[in-house]
PDB file of C-alpha atoms in Angstrom:
ATOM      1  CA  UNK E   1       0.835  31.720  15.409  1.00 29.00           C
ATOM      2  CA  UNK E   2       0.792  33.072  18.909  1.00 32.00           C
ATOM      3  CA  UNK E   3       0.757  36.791  19.528  1.00 36.00           C
ATOM      4  CA  UNK E   4       3.663  38.463  21.294  1.00 37.00           C
ATOM      5  CA  UNK E   5       3.461  38.604  25.073  1.00 38.00           C
ATOM      6  CA  UNK E   6       2.839  42.144  26.265  1.00 40.00           C
ATOM      7  CA  UNK E   7       5.578  43.690  28.369  1.00 41.00           C
ATOM      8  CA  UNK E   8       4.601  44.033  32.020  1.00 54.00           C
ATOM      9  CA  UNK E   9       3.322  47.474  32.849  1.00 77.00           C
ATOM     10  CA  UNK E  10       5.249  49.499  35.401  1.00 92.00           C
ATOM     11  CA  UNK E  11       3.399  50.806  38.473  1.00 97.00           C
ATOM     12  CA  UNK E  12       2.053  54.269  37.842  1.00 97.00           C
ATOM     13  CA  UNK E  13       1.250  57.426  39.794  1.00 98.00           C
ATOM     14  CA  UNK E  14      -1.581  59.521  38.261  1.00 97.00           C
ATOM     15  CA  UNK E  15      -0.584  62.335  35.905  1.00 96.00           C
ATOM     16  CA  UNK E  16       0.131  65.620  37.632  1.00 97.00           C
ATOM     17  CA  UNK E  17       0.909  63.971  40.981  1.00 98.00           C
ATOM     18  CA  UNK E  18       4.251  63.462  42.684  1.00 98.00           C
ATOM     19  CA  UNK E  19       4.719  61.467  45.883  1.00 98.00           C
ATOM     20  CA  UNK E  20       7.493  61.958  48.399  1.00 98.00           C
ATOM     21  CA  UNK E  21       7.328  58.939  50.750  1.00 99.00           C
ATOM     22  CA  UNK E  22       9.445  59.136  53.901  1.00 98.00           C
ATOM     23  CA  UNK E  23      10.525  56.204  56.063  1.00 98.00           C
ATOM     24  CA  UNK E  24      10.616  55.814  59.847  1.00 98.00           C
ATOM     25  CA  UNK E  25      11.918  59.025  61.489  1.00 98.00           C
ATOM     26  CA  UNK E  26      12.147  57.755  65.097  1.00 98.00           C
ATOM     27  CA  UNK E  27      12.906  61.004  66.874  1.00 98.00           C
ATOM     28  CA  UNK E  28      15.546  62.276  64.433  1.00 98.00           C
ATOM     29  CA  UNK E  29      14.275  65.817  63.982  1.00 98.00           C
ATOM     30  CA  UNK E  30      17.694  66.820  62.647  1.00 98.00           C
ATOM     31  CA  UNK E  31      17.476  64.348  59.768  1.00 98.00           C
ATOM     32  CA  UNK E  32      13.877  65.358  59.075  1.00 98.00           C
ATOM     33  CA  UNK E  33      14.941  69.019  58.796  1.00 98.00           C
ATOM     34  CA  UNK E  34      17.629  68.095  56.281  1.00 98.00           C
ATOM     35  CA  UNK E  35      15.237  65.957  54.264  1.00 98.00           C
ATOM     36  CA  UNK E  36      12.560  68.640  54.084  1.00 98.00           C
ATOM     37  CA  UNK E  37      15.188  71.056  52.722  1.00 98.00           C
ATOM     38  CA  UNK E  38      16.042  68.527  50.001  1.00 98.00           C
ATOM     39  CA  UNK E  39      12.361  68.108  49.146  1.00 98.00           C
ATOM     40  CA  UNK E  40      11.906  71.885  48.929  1.00 98.00           C
ATOM     41  CA  UNK E  41      14.926  72.132  46.640  1.00 98.00           C
ATOM     42  CA  UNK E  42      13.521  69.377  44.439  1.00 98.00           C
ATOM     43  CA  UNK E  43      10.154  71.125  44.273  1.00 98.00           C
ATOM     44  CA  UNK E  44      11.864  74.386  43.326  1.00 98.00           C
ATOM     45  CA  UNK E  45      13.874  72.723  40.572  1.00 98.00           C
ATOM     46  CA  UNK E  46      10.976  70.566  39.342  1.00 97.00           C
ATOM     47  CA  UNK E  47       7.687  72.316  40.193  1.00 97.00           C
ATOM     48  CA  UNK E  48       4.452  70.356  40.199  1.00 97.00           C
ATOM     49  CA  UNK E  49       0.985  71.390  41.295  1.00 91.00           C
ATOM     50  CA  UNK E  50       0.165  68.276  43.296  1.00 97.00           C
ATOM     51  CA  UNK E  51       3.014  67.027  45.494  1.00 98.00           C
ATOM     52  CA  UNK E  52       2.044  64.708  48.340  1.00 98.00           C
ATOM     53  CA  UNK E  53       4.291  64.046  51.335  1.00 98.00           C
ATOM     54  CA  UNK E  54       3.525  60.607  52.795  1.00 98.00           C
ATOM     55  CA  UNK E  55       5.169  59.709  56.093  1.00 99.00           C
ATOM     56  CA  UNK E  56       5.043  56.006  56.921  1.00 98.00           C
ATOM     57  CA  UNK E  57       4.790  56.164  60.719  1.00 98.00           C
ATOM     58  CA  UNK E  58       7.105  55.648  63.703  1.00 98.00           C
ATOM     59  CA  UNK E  59       7.809  59.326  64.307  1.00 98.00           C
ATOM     60  CA  UNK E  60       8.662  58.847  67.978  1.00 98.00           C
ATOM     61  CA  UNK E  61      10.924  56.740  70.250  1.00 98.00           C
ATOM     62  CA  UNK E  62      14.597  55.749  70.074  1.00 98.00           C
ATOM     63  CA  UNK E  63      15.921  59.024  68.619  1.00 98.00           C
ATOM     64  CA  UNK E  64      16.489  62.102  70.816  1.00 98.00           C
ATOM     65  CA  UNK E  65      13.733  64.510  69.717  1.00 98.00           C
ATOM     66  CA  UNK E  66      10.343  62.869  69.258  1.00 98.00           C
ATOM     67  CA  UNK E  67       8.499  66.021  70.363  1.00 98.00           C
ATOM     68  CA  UNK E  68      10.445  68.034  67.794  1.00 98.00           C
ATOM     69  CA  UNK E  69       9.551  65.576  65.029  1.00 98.00           C
ATOM     70  CA  UNK E  70       5.828  65.953  65.764  1.00 98.00           C
ATOM     71  CA  UNK E  71       6.199  69.752  65.803  1.00 98.00           C
ATOM     72  CA  UNK E  72       7.803  69.669  62.374  1.00 98.00           C
ATOM     73  CA  UNK E  73       5.248  67.302  60.861  1.00 98.00           C
ATOM     74  CA  UNK E  74       2.370  69.437  62.130  1.00 98.00           C
ATOM     75  CA  UNK E  75       3.966  72.604  60.714  1.00 98.00           C
ATOM     76  CA  UNK E  76       4.692  70.899  57.400  1.00 98.00           C
ATOM     77  CA  UNK E  77       1.064  69.928  57.109  1.00 98.00           C
ATOM     78  CA  UNK E  78       0.080  73.581  57.370  1.00 97.00           C
ATOM     79  CA  UNK E  79       2.024  74.546  54.231  1.00 97.00           C
ATOM     80  CA  UNK E  80       2.187  71.353  52.158  1.00 97.00           C
ATOM     81  CA  UNK E  81      -0.072  68.485  51.204  1.00 98.00           C
ATOM     82  CA  UNK E  82       0.981  66.006  53.880  1.00 98.00           C
ATOM     83  CA  UNK E  83      -0.339  62.612  54.910  1.00 98.00           C
ATOM     84  CA  UNK E  84       1.083  61.000  58.050  1.00 98.00           C
ATOM     85  CA  UNK E  85       0.290  57.328  58.581  1.00 99.00           C
ATOM     86  CA  UNK E  86       0.178  55.517  61.909  1.00 98.00           C
ATOM     87  CA  UNK E  87       3.089  53.377  63.026  1.00 98.00           C
ATOM     88  CA  UNK E  88       3.150  50.832  65.810  1.00 98.00           C
ATOM     89  CA  UNK E  89       5.174  53.160  68.068  1.00 98.00           C
ATOM     90  CA  UNK E  90       2.507  55.853  68.027  1.00 98.00           C
ATOM     91  CA  UNK E  91       0.068  53.436  69.680  1.00 96.00           C
ATOM     92  CA  UNK E  92       2.103  53.279  72.870  1.00 97.00           C
ATOM     93  CA  UNK E  93       2.267  56.999  73.625  1.00 97.00           C
ATOM     94  CA  UNK E  94      -1.502  57.403  73.488  1.00 96.00           C
ATOM     95  CA  UNK E  95      -2.101  54.234  75.483  1.00 97.00           C
ATOM     96  CA  UNK E  96       0.401  55.336  78.121  1.00 98.00           C
ATOM     97  CA  UNK E  97      -1.699  58.411  78.875  1.00 96.00           C
ATOM     98  CA  UNK E  98      -4.639  56.132  79.728  1.00 96.00           C
ATOM     99  CA  UNK E  99      -2.752  53.113  81.074  1.00 97.00           C
ATOM    100  CA  UNK E 100       0.577  54.106  82.701  1.00 97.00           C
ATOM    101  CA  UNK E 101       1.568  50.478  83.349  1.00 96.00           C
ATOM    102  CA  UNK E 102       2.163  50.067  79.606  1.00 96.00           C
ATOM    103  CA  UNK E 103       5.493  51.848  80.158  1.00 97.00           C
ATOM    104  CA  UNK E 104       7.040  48.487  81.007  1.00 93.00           C
ATOM    105  CA  UNK E 105       6.376  47.334  77.444  1.00 95.00           C
ATOM    106  CA  UNK E 106       6.752  50.720  75.743  1.00 97.00           C
ATOM    107  CA  UNK E 107      10.137  51.136  77.399  1.00 95.00           C
ATOM    108  CA  UNK E 108      11.454  48.242  75.309  1.00 94.00           C
ATOM    109  CA  UNK E 109      10.652  50.268  72.180  1.00 94.00           C
ATOM    110  CA  UNK E 110      12.447  53.483  73.120  1.00 96.00           C
ATOM    111  CA  UNK E 111       9.904  55.266  75.324  1.00 97.00           C
ATOM    112  CA  UNK E 112      12.457  56.900  77.611  1.00 96.00           C
ATOM    113  CA  UNK E 113      13.872  59.138  74.883  1.00 97.00           C
ATOM    114  CA  UNK E 114      10.345  60.216  73.967  1.00 98.00           C
ATOM    115  CA  UNK E 115       9.532  61.148  77.565  1.00 98.00           C
ATOM    116  CA  UNK E 116      12.840  63.016  77.848  1.00 98.00           C
ATOM    117  CA  UNK E 117      11.967  65.017  74.716  1.00 98.00           C
ATOM    118  CA  UNK E 118       8.893  66.334  76.576  1.00 98.00           C
ATOM    119  CA  UNK E 119      11.020  67.401  79.542  1.00 98.00           C
ATOM    120  CA  UNK E 120      10.234  64.417  81.780  1.00 97.00           C
ATOM    121  CA  UNK E 121      12.939  62.591  83.722  1.00 94.00           C
ATOM    122  CA  UNK E 122      11.956  58.907  83.944  1.00 92.00           C
ATOM    123  CA  UNK E 123      14.077  56.387  85.774  1.00 89.00           C
ATOM    124  CA  UNK E 124      15.210  53.268  83.955  1.00 83.00           C
ATOM    125  CA  UNK E 125      12.974  50.991  86.052  1.00 88.00           C
ATOM    126  CA  UNK E 126       9.987  53.071  87.088  1.00 90.00           C
ATOM    127  CA  UNK E 127       7.566  51.406  89.470  1.00 94.00           C
ATOM    128  CA  UNK E 128       3.809  51.764  89.081  1.00 94.00           C
ATOM    129  CA  UNK E 129       3.714  54.885  91.229  1.00 96.00           C
ATOM    130  CA  UNK E 130       6.297  56.633  89.072  1.00 96.00           C
ATOM    131  CA  UNK E 131       4.613  55.391  85.900  1.00 97.00           C
ATOM    132  CA  UNK E 132       1.335  56.952  87.036  1.00 97.00           C
ATOM    133  CA  UNK E 133       3.083  60.211  87.902  1.00 97.00           C
ATOM    134  CA  UNK E 134       4.893  60.289  84.566  1.00 97.00           C
ATOM    135  CA  UNK E 135       1.643  59.744  82.653  1.00 97.00           C
ATOM    136  CA  UNK E 136      -0.062  62.535  84.589  1.00 98.00           C
ATOM    137  CA  UNK E 137       2.848  64.902  83.933  1.00 98.00           C
ATOM    138  CA  UNK E 138       2.966  64.008  80.260  1.00 98.00           C
ATOM    139  CA  UNK E 139      -0.768  64.627  79.870  1.00 98.00           C
ATOM    140  CA  UNK E 140      -0.181  68.161  81.184  1.00 97.00           C
ATOM    141  CA  UNK E 141       2.998  68.728  79.183  1.00 97.00           C
ATOM    142  CA  UNK E 142       2.287  67.315  75.742  1.00 98.00           C
ATOM    143  CA  UNK E 143       0.761  69.935  73.403  1.00 98.00           C
ATOM    144  CA  UNK E 144      -2.859  69.364  72.494  1.00 98.00           C
ATOM    145  CA  UNK E 145      -1.821  69.583  68.842  1.00 98.00           C
ATOM    146  CA  UNK E 146       0.400  66.522  69.334  1.00 98.00           C
ATOM    147  CA  UNK E 147      -2.455  64.495  70.827  1.00 98.00           C
ATOM    148  CA  UNK E 148      -4.766  65.550  67.989  1.00 98.00           C
ATOM    149  CA  UNK E 149      -2.106  64.592  65.466  1.00 98.00           C
ATOM    150  CA  UNK E 150      -1.551  61.152  66.983  1.00 98.00           C
ATOM    151  CA  UNK E 151      -5.245  60.334  67.340  1.00 97.00           C
ATOM    152  CA  UNK E 152      -6.002  61.270  63.731  1.00 97.00           C
ATOM    153  CA  UNK E 153      -3.430  59.121  61.915  1.00 98.00           C
ATOM    154  CA  UNK E 154      -4.820  56.832  59.174  1.00 98.00           C
ATOM    155  CA  UNK E 155      -3.301  53.376  58.710  1.00 98.00           C
ATOM    156  CA  UNK E 156      -2.936  53.285  54.918  1.00 98.00           C
ATOM    157  CA  UNK E 157      -3.205  55.309  51.725  1.00 98.00           C
ATOM    158  CA  UNK E 158      -3.574  54.394  48.059  1.00 98.00           C
ATOM    159  CA  UNK E 159      -2.297  56.427  45.122  1.00 98.00           C
ATOM    160  CA  UNK E 160      -2.343  54.986  41.631  1.00 98.00           C
ATOM    161  CA  UNK E 161      -0.697  51.560  41.635  1.00 98.00           C
ATOM    162  CA  UNK E 162       0.838  52.034  45.099  1.00 98.00           C
ATOM    163  CA  UNK E 163      -0.406  51.198  48.595  1.00 98.00           C
ATOM    164  CA  UNK E 164       1.350  53.017  51.437  1.00 99.00           C
ATOM    165  CA  UNK E 165       1.432  51.513  54.927  1.00 99.00           C
ATOM    166  CA  UNK E 166       3.732  51.294  57.938  1.00 98.00           C
ATOM    167  CA  UNK E 167       4.630  47.595  58.234  1.00 98.00           C
ATOM    168  CA  UNK E 168       3.058  45.763  55.297  1.00 98.00           C
ATOM    169  CA  UNK E 169       0.003  43.683  54.452  1.00 98.00           C
ATOM    170  CA  UNK E 170      -1.102  40.100  54.940  1.00 98.00           C
ATOM    171  CA  UNK E 171      -0.777  38.210  51.648  1.00 98.00           C
ATOM    172  CA  UNK E 172      -3.994  36.246  52.238  1.00 96.00           C
ATOM    173  CA  UNK E 173      -6.301  39.255  52.610  1.00 97.00           C
ATOM    174  CA  UNK E 174      -7.462  41.819  50.030  1.00 98.00           C
ATOM    175  CA  UNK E 175      -6.062  45.295  50.613  1.00 98.00           C
ATOM    176  CA  UNK E 176      -9.549  46.527  51.449  1.00 96.00           C
ATOM    177  CA  UNK E 177      -9.910  43.951  54.252  1.00 97.00           C
ATOM    178  CA  UNK E 178      -6.581  44.136  56.060  1.00 98.00           C
ATOM    179  CA  UNK E 179      -6.398  43.940  59.857  1.00 98.00           C
ATOM    180  CA  UNK E 180      -4.910  47.032  61.486  1.00 98.00           C
ATOM    181  CA  UNK E 181      -2.647  44.811  63.563  1.00 98.00           C
ATOM    182  CA  UNK E 182      -1.045  43.452  60.386  1.00 98.00           C
ATOM    183  CA  UNK E 183      -0.718  46.897  58.813  1.00 98.00           C
ATOM    184  CA  UNK E 184       1.226  48.099  61.853  1.00 98.00           C
ATOM    185  CA  UNK E 185       3.189  45.008  62.905  1.00 98.00           C
ATOM    186  CA  UNK E 186       3.504  42.315  60.208  1.00 98.00           C
ATOM    187  CA  UNK E 187       6.934  41.083  59.157  1.00 98.00           C
ATOM    188  CA  UNK E 188       7.762  37.557  57.958  1.00 98.00           C
ATOM    189  CA  UNK E 189       4.497  36.594  56.238  1.00 98.00           C
ATOM    190  CA  UNK E 190       4.677  39.830  54.261  1.00 98.00           C
ATOM    191  CA  UNK E 191       8.422  40.115  53.697  1.00 98.00           C
ATOM    192  CA  UNK E 192       8.767  36.536  52.474  1.00 98.00           C
ATOM    193  CA  UNK E 193       5.883  36.807  50.005  1.00 98.00           C
ATOM    194  CA  UNK E 194       7.268  37.039  46.472  1.00 97.00           C
ATOM    195  CA  UNK E 195       4.057  37.051  44.436  1.00 97.00           C
ATOM    196  CA  UNK E 196       2.411  40.311  43.347  1.00 97.00           C
ATOM    197  CA  UNK E 197       0.001  42.119  45.634  1.00 98.00           C
ATOM    198  CA  UNK E 198      -2.953  44.091  44.288  1.00 98.00           C
ATOM    199  CA  UNK E 199      -0.666  47.125  44.318  1.00 98.00           C
ATOM    200  CA  UNK E 200       2.999  47.765  45.030  1.00 98.00           C
ATOM    201  CA  UNK E 201       3.354  48.097  48.805  1.00 98.00           C
ATOM    202  CA  UNK E 202       5.493  51.002  50.052  1.00 98.00           C
ATOM    203  CA  UNK E 203       6.417  50.387  53.686  1.00 98.00           C
ATOM    204  CA  UNK E 204       8.872  50.811  56.539  1.00 98.00           C
ATOM    205  CA  UNK E 205       8.953  49.076  59.957  1.00 98.00           C
ATOM    206  CA  UNK E 206      11.770  46.623  59.172  1.00 98.00           C
ATOM    207  CA  UNK E 207      15.140  48.405  58.915  1.00 98.00           C
ATOM    208  CA  UNK E 208      17.349  47.683  55.910  1.00 98.00           C
ATOM    209  CA  UNK E 209      20.802  48.985  54.970  1.00 96.00           C
ATOM    210  CA  UNK E 210      19.610  50.347  51.633  1.00 97.00           C
ATOM    211  CA  UNK E 211      16.116  50.949  50.249  1.00 98.00           C
ATOM    212  CA  UNK E 212      14.805  47.569  49.142  1.00 98.00           C
ATOM    213  CA  UNK E 213      13.023  47.923  45.794  1.00 98.00           C
ATOM    214  CA  UNK E 214      11.233  44.777  44.657  1.00 97.00           C
ATOM    215  CA  UNK E 215       8.544  44.058  42.089  1.00 97.00           C
ATOM    216  CA  UNK E 216       5.838  43.749  44.738  1.00 98.00           C
ATOM    217  CA  UNK E 217       7.042  46.075  47.524  1.00 98.00           C
ATOM    218  CA  UNK E 218       9.477  48.881  48.425  1.00 98.00           C
ATOM    219  CA  UNK E 219      10.981  49.118  51.920  1.00 98.00           C
ATOM    220  CA  UNK E 220      12.279  52.598  52.828  1.00 98.00           C
ATOM    221  CA  UNK E 221      13.052  52.175  56.527  1.00 98.00           C
ATOM    222  CA  UNK E 222      16.817  52.661  56.607  1.00 98.00           C
ATOM    223  CA  UNK E 223      17.049  52.800  60.422  1.00 98.00           C
ATOM    224  CA  UNK E 224      17.430  56.578  60.684  1.00 98.00           C
ATOM    225  CA  UNK E 225      17.807  56.679  64.468  1.00 97.00           C
ATOM    226  CA  UNK E 226      20.873  54.400  64.329  1.00 97.00           C
ATOM    227  CA  UNK E 227      22.311  54.965  60.837  1.00 97.00           C
ATOM    228  CA  UNK E 228      21.729  58.687  60.362  1.00 98.00           C
ATOM    229  CA  UNK E 229      20.020  57.946  57.044  1.00 98.00           C
ATOM    230  CA  UNK E 230      16.404  58.986  56.562  1.00 98.00           C
ATOM    231  CA  UNK E 231      15.127  57.829  53.168  1.00 98.00           C
ATOM    232  CA  UNK E 232      12.718  59.627  50.848  1.00 98.00           C
ATOM    233  CA  UNK E 233      11.223  57.771  47.892  1.00 98.00           C
ATOM    234  CA  UNK E 234      10.120  59.926  44.970  1.00 98.00           C
ATOM    235  CA  UNK E 235       7.362  58.580  42.719  1.00 98.00           C
ATOM    236  CA  UNK E 236       6.083  60.329  39.595  1.00 98.00           C
ATOM    237  CA  UNK E 237       4.263  58.699  36.696  1.00 97.00           C
ATOM    238  CA  UNK E 238       6.198  55.404  36.211  1.00 97.00           C
ATOM    239  CA  UNK E 239       9.491  56.730  37.605  1.00 97.00           C
ATOM    240  CA  UNK E 240      11.052  55.648  40.904  1.00 97.00           C
ATOM    241  CA  UNK E 241      13.835  57.652  42.523  1.00 97.00           C
ATOM    242  CA  UNK E 242      15.316  58.791  45.831  1.00 98.00           C
ATOM    243  CA  UNK E 243      16.338  62.212  47.072  1.00 94.00           C
TER     244      UNK E 243
END
């Protein structure tokens, strides 16, 4: 007689820990303010000693107030346990300071709104001379705290049975041996993979209408800059929720 098959175990966050994971903000400081109020209300109603805020990258570009988003994330980190991961958009701002010609590519990803948020006035088709001038002005204008923040972003984080990352992971590589390029940019190879990963992958990068909760991954990028919806995933023990 065969023994009964054990029920699959649900992914678990360690006891005493709560995770608030936040999707791509993309310059929507207004939505971030509203979300942080909701998190504070949740913490007041359901106190816990160890609450971790995990932001999944893409803080800048497209939305109107990238500089304001970075200000808020830096301040939040001074009063709460906060971990901000790197997104693919953050790469461009730092590279632009060293290589102004990258603006031609960065501009396709929403760079102009980011530059405007720092008080710059770029033209829609800046030539190399203007690109160089813009980079020089930005290097003088951007707060040092913003540069420090952007240069110190990790690419992934593990907590319990969850792996947090901006874009996703390559199915053919162990989590410990992922390429940074995949962690920041991957789409189809990751999104189409239906088998389990080593851990449940919590990610953004690819906008969806509603949070996409699957057995092997959870996508919480709900296109905040365009939809007005910034998603926060709440994980505690084996419970999954949204606030």
